Amino acid sequence: MKTLYKVVAFTLVAFLFESTLIYADQTSSFNRILLASAEKLPDNEGIVVSTLDTAGYTYMELENGSKRFWIAAPTTKVKIGDHIRFAESMTMHNFTSKTLNRTFNRLVFVTSTQVKVAQ
């Protein structure tokens, strides 16, 4: 019976320890995103906050310091938290995407994007 209690106690401690490590890793990643987004980056860069995909385009909401803005790029695989550098082509105000059925106050069309790798 003592052995059973030891096994149960060990399993519980191991589970709690593993859960804490997973949470710490997620918190660390989230904190890195927050720190990167709080810094003022060059005007042609930002941290991905959200994305919307359509045929031929990926719309990305980027954060740069205290500023948030949307860009539309040729279809790109990105995820939230990615650091993006882009080549601006043209900015449109009150642009309505019929595909998304949404109007963007300001949308920057870009010709290319690059995901910056963390150093």
PDB file of C-alpha atoms in Angstrom:
ATOM      1  CA  MET A   1       0.000   0.000   0.000  1.00  0.00           C
ATOM      2  CA  LYS A   2       2.907   2.369   0.826  1.00  0.00           C
ATOM      3  CA  THR A   3       4.329   1.718  -2.625  1.00  0.00           C
ATOM      4  CA  LEU A   4       1.032   2.735  -4.226  1.00  0.00           C
ATOM      5  CA  TYR A   5       1.017   6.018  -2.275  1.00  0.00           C
ATOM      6  CA  LYS A   6       4.614   6.698  -3.340  1.00  0.00           C
ATOM      7  CA  VAL A   7       3.785   6.045  -6.995  1.00  0.00           C
ATOM      8  CA  VAL A   8       0.712   8.300  -6.856  1.00  0.00           C
ATOM      9  CA  ALA A   9       2.650  11.039  -5.027  1.00  0.00           C
ATOM     10  CA  PHE A  10       5.551  10.827  -7.501  1.00  0.00           C
ATOM     11  CA  THR A  11       3.176  10.951 -10.485  1.00  0.00           C
ATOM     12  CA  LEU A  12       1.389  13.986  -9.064  1.00  0.00           C
ATOM     13  CA  VAL A  13       4.647  15.841  -8.402  1.00  0.00           C
ATOM     14  CA  ALA A  14       5.947  14.991 -11.894  1.00  0.00           C
ATOM     15  CA  PHE A  15       2.699  16.207 -13.486  1.00  0.00           C
ATOM     16  CA  LEU A  16       2.754  19.488 -11.554  1.00  0.00           C
ATOM     17  CA  PHE A  17       6.425  20.070 -12.384  1.00  0.00           C
ATOM     18  CA  GLU A  18       5.876  19.397 -16.102  1.00  0.00           C
ATOM     19  CA  SER A  19       2.809  21.683 -16.185  1.00  0.00           C
ATOM     20  CA  THR A  20       4.846  24.453 -14.561  1.00  0.00           C
ATOM     21  CA  LEU A  21       7.620  24.085 -17.155  1.00  0.00           C
ATOM     22  CA  ILE A  22       5.145  24.217 -20.053  1.00  0.00           C
ATOM     23  CA  TYR A  23       3.470  27.315 -18.583  1.00  0.00           C
ATOM     24  CA  ALA A  24       6.861  28.970 -17.978  1.00  0.00           C
ATOM     25  CA  ASP A  25       7.906  28.302 -21.586  1.00  0.00           C
ATOM     26  CA  GLN A  26       4.642  29.757 -22.952  1.00  0.00           C
ATOM     27  CA  THR A  27       4.940  32.767 -20.649  1.00  0.00           C
ATOM     28  CA  SER A  28       8.536  33.297 -21.746  1.00  0.00           C
ATOM     29  CA  SER A  29       7.528  33.228 -25.441  1.00  0.00           C
ATOM     30  CA  PHE A  30       4.654  35.624 -24.803  1.00  0.00           C
ATOM     31  CA  ASN A  31       6.944  37.984 -22.872  1.00  0.00           C
ATOM     32  CA  ARG A  32       9.443  37.978 -25.769  1.00  0.00           C
ATOM     33  CA  ILE A  33       6.616  38.974 -28.127  1.00  0.00           C
ATOM     34  CA  LEU A  34       5.523  41.765 -25.784  1.00  0.00           C
ATOM     35  CA  LEU A  35       9.067  43.078 -25.392  1.00  0.00           C
ATOM     36  CA  ALA A  36       9.678  43.016 -29.134  1.00  0.00           C
ATOM     37  CA  SER A  37       6.390  44.780 -29.862  1.00  0.00           C
ATOM     38  CA  ALA A  38       7.048  47.440 -27.205  1.00  0.00           C
ATOM     39  CA  GLU A  39      10.296  48.411 -28.924  1.00  0.00           C
ATOM     40  CA  LYS A  40      10.099  50.865 -31.784  1.00  0.00           C
ATOM     41  CA  LEU A  41      11.121  48.949 -34.900  1.00  0.00           C
ATOM     42  CA  PRO A  42      11.969  50.419 -38.313  1.00  0.00           C
ATOM     43  CA  ASP A  43       8.844  51.661 -40.132  1.00  0.00           C
ATOM     44  CA  ASN A  44       8.891  48.699 -42.531  1.00  0.00           C
ATOM     45  CA  GLU A  45       8.768  46.093 -39.742  1.00  0.00           C
ATOM     46  CA  GLY A  46       6.324  44.809 -37.152  1.00  0.00           C
ATOM     47  CA  ILE A  47       5.259  41.915 -34.961  1.00  0.00           C
ATOM     48  CA  VAL A  48       2.307  39.857 -36.273  1.00  0.00           C
ATOM     49  CA  VAL A  49      -0.744  40.317 -34.042  1.00  0.00           C
ATOM     50  CA  SER A  50      -3.342  38.651 -36.291  1.00  0.00           C
ATOM     51  CA  THR A  51      -3.717  37.321 -39.841  1.00  0.00           C
ATOM     52  CA  LEU A  52      -6.433  36.787 -42.427  1.00  0.00           C
ATOM     53  CA  ASP A  53      -5.878  34.687 -45.560  1.00  0.00           C
ATOM     54  CA  THR A  54      -7.673  35.060 -48.879  1.00  0.00           C
ATOM     55  CA  ALA A  55      -6.963  33.762 -52.364  1.00  0.00           C
ATOM     56  CA  GLY A  56      -3.642  35.311 -53.293  1.00  0.00           C
ATOM     57  CA  TYR A  57      -3.201  37.556 -50.228  1.00  0.00           C
ATOM     58  CA  THR A  58      -2.318  37.339 -46.568  1.00  0.00           C
ATOM     59  CA  TYR A  59      -3.535  40.272 -44.496  1.00  0.00           C
ATOM     60  CA  MET A  60      -1.419  40.834 -41.396  1.00  0.00           C
ATOM     61  CA  GLU A  61      -2.076  43.130 -38.482  1.00  0.00           C
ATOM     62  CA  LEU A  62       1.328  44.281 -37.264  1.00  0.00           C
ATOM     63  CA  GLU A  63       2.399  46.071 -34.112  1.00  0.00           C
ATOM     64  CA  ASN A  64       5.366  48.424 -34.052  1.00  0.00           C
ATOM     65  CA  GLY A  65       5.881  50.141 -30.704  1.00  0.00           C
ATOM     66  CA  SER A  66       2.498  51.571 -29.737  1.00  0.00           C
ATOM     67  CA  LYS A  67       1.266  51.592 -33.358  1.00  0.00           C
ATOM     68  CA  ARG A  68      -0.887  48.876 -35.006  1.00  0.00           C
ATOM     69  CA  PHE A  69      -1.502  48.681 -38.745  1.00  0.00           C
ATOM     70  CA  TRP A  70      -2.550  46.237 -41.473  1.00  0.00           C
ATOM     71  CA  ILE A  71      -0.546  45.100 -44.475  1.00  0.00           C
ATOM     72  CA  ALA A  72      -1.628  42.968 -47.437  1.00  0.00           C
ATOM     73  CA  ALA A  73       1.072  40.740 -48.926  1.00  0.00           C
ATOM     74  CA  PRO A  74       1.212  37.975 -51.487  1.00  0.00           C
ATOM     75  CA  THR A  75       0.231  34.715 -49.738  1.00  0.00           C
ATOM     76  CA  THR A  76       2.701  34.231 -46.889  1.00  0.00           C
ATOM     77  CA  LYS A  77       3.005  31.621 -44.133  1.00  0.00           C
ATOM     78  CA  VAL A  78       3.261  33.566 -40.886  1.00  0.00           C
ATOM     79  CA  LYS A  79       2.172  33.049 -37.317  1.00  0.00           C
ATOM     80  CA  ILE A  80       1.304  35.342 -34.456  1.00  0.00           C
ATOM     81  CA  GLY A  81       4.484  36.662 -32.862  1.00  0.00           C
ATOM     82  CA  ASP A  82       6.585  36.547 -36.045  1.00  0.00           C
ATOM     83  CA  HIS A  83       8.769  39.588 -36.681  1.00  0.00           C
ATOM     84  CA  ILE A  84       8.059  40.742 -40.243  1.00  0.00           C
ATOM     85  CA  ARG A  85      10.038  43.031 -42.541  1.00  0.00           C
ATOM     86  CA  PHE A  86       8.234  44.200 -45.680  1.00  0.00           C
ATOM     87  CA  ALA A  87       8.741  46.192 -48.871  1.00  0.00           C
ATOM     88  CA  GLU A  88       5.965  48.788 -49.086  1.00  0.00           C
ATOM     89  CA  SER A  89       4.281  49.356 -52.415  1.00  0.00           C
ATOM     90  CA  MET A  90       1.286  51.600 -51.753  1.00  0.00           C
ATOM     91  CA  THR A  91      -0.983  52.707 -48.892  1.00  0.00           C
ATOM     92  CA  MET A  92      -4.754  52.914 -49.267  1.00  0.00           C
ATOM     93  CA  HIS A  93      -7.190  54.583 -46.890  1.00  0.00           C
ATOM     94  CA  ASN A  94     -10.720  53.217 -46.311  1.00  0.00           C
ATOM     95  CA  PHE A  95      -9.942  50.181 -48.449  1.00  0.00           C
ATOM     96  CA  THR A  96     -12.795  47.671 -48.684  1.00  0.00           C
ATOM     97  CA  SER A  97     -11.936  44.028 -49.272  1.00  0.00           C
ATOM     98  CA  LYS A  98     -14.935  42.434 -50.948  1.00  0.00           C
ATOM     99  CA  THR A  99     -13.526  38.969 -50.230  1.00  0.00           C
ATOM    100  CA  LEU A 100     -13.304  39.658 -46.491  1.00  0.00           C
ATOM    101  CA  ASN A 101     -16.348  41.952 -46.465  1.00  0.00           C
ATOM    102  CA  ARG A 102     -14.302  44.364 -44.386  1.00  0.00           C
ATOM    103  CA  THR A 103     -13.087  47.942 -44.647  1.00  0.00           C
ATOM    104  CA  PHE A 104      -9.601  48.805 -43.418  1.00  0.00           C
ATOM    105  CA  ASN A 105      -9.018  52.400 -42.274  1.00  0.00           C
ATOM    106  CA  ARG A 106      -5.487  52.137 -43.634  1.00  0.00           C
ATOM    107  CA  LEU A 107      -4.018  49.208 -45.547  1.00  0.00           C
ATOM    108  CA  VAL A 108      -0.435  48.996 -46.754  1.00  0.00           C
ATOM    109  CA  PHE A 109      -0.004  46.839 -49.856  1.00  0.00           C
ATOM    110  CA  VAL A 110       3.433  45.242 -49.916  1.00  0.00           C
ATOM    111  CA  THR A 111       5.365  43.500 -52.647  1.00  0.00           C
ATOM    112  CA  SER A 112       7.293  41.137 -50.392  1.00  0.00           C
ATOM    113  CA  THR A 113       7.707  40.076 -46.780  1.00  0.00           C
ATOM    114  CA  GLN A 114      10.472  38.438 -44.817  1.00  0.00           C
ATOM    115  CA  VAL A 115      10.170  36.723 -41.443  1.00  0.00           C
ATOM    116  CA  LYS A 116      13.101  37.880 -39.345  1.00  0.00           C
ATOM    117  CA  VAL A 117      14.750  35.096 -37.381  1.00  0.00           C
ATOM    118  CA  ALA A 118      15.404  35.814 -33.685  1.00  0.00           C
ATOM    119  CA  GLN A 119      19.084  36.281 -32.864  1.00  0.00           C
TER     120      GLN A 119
END
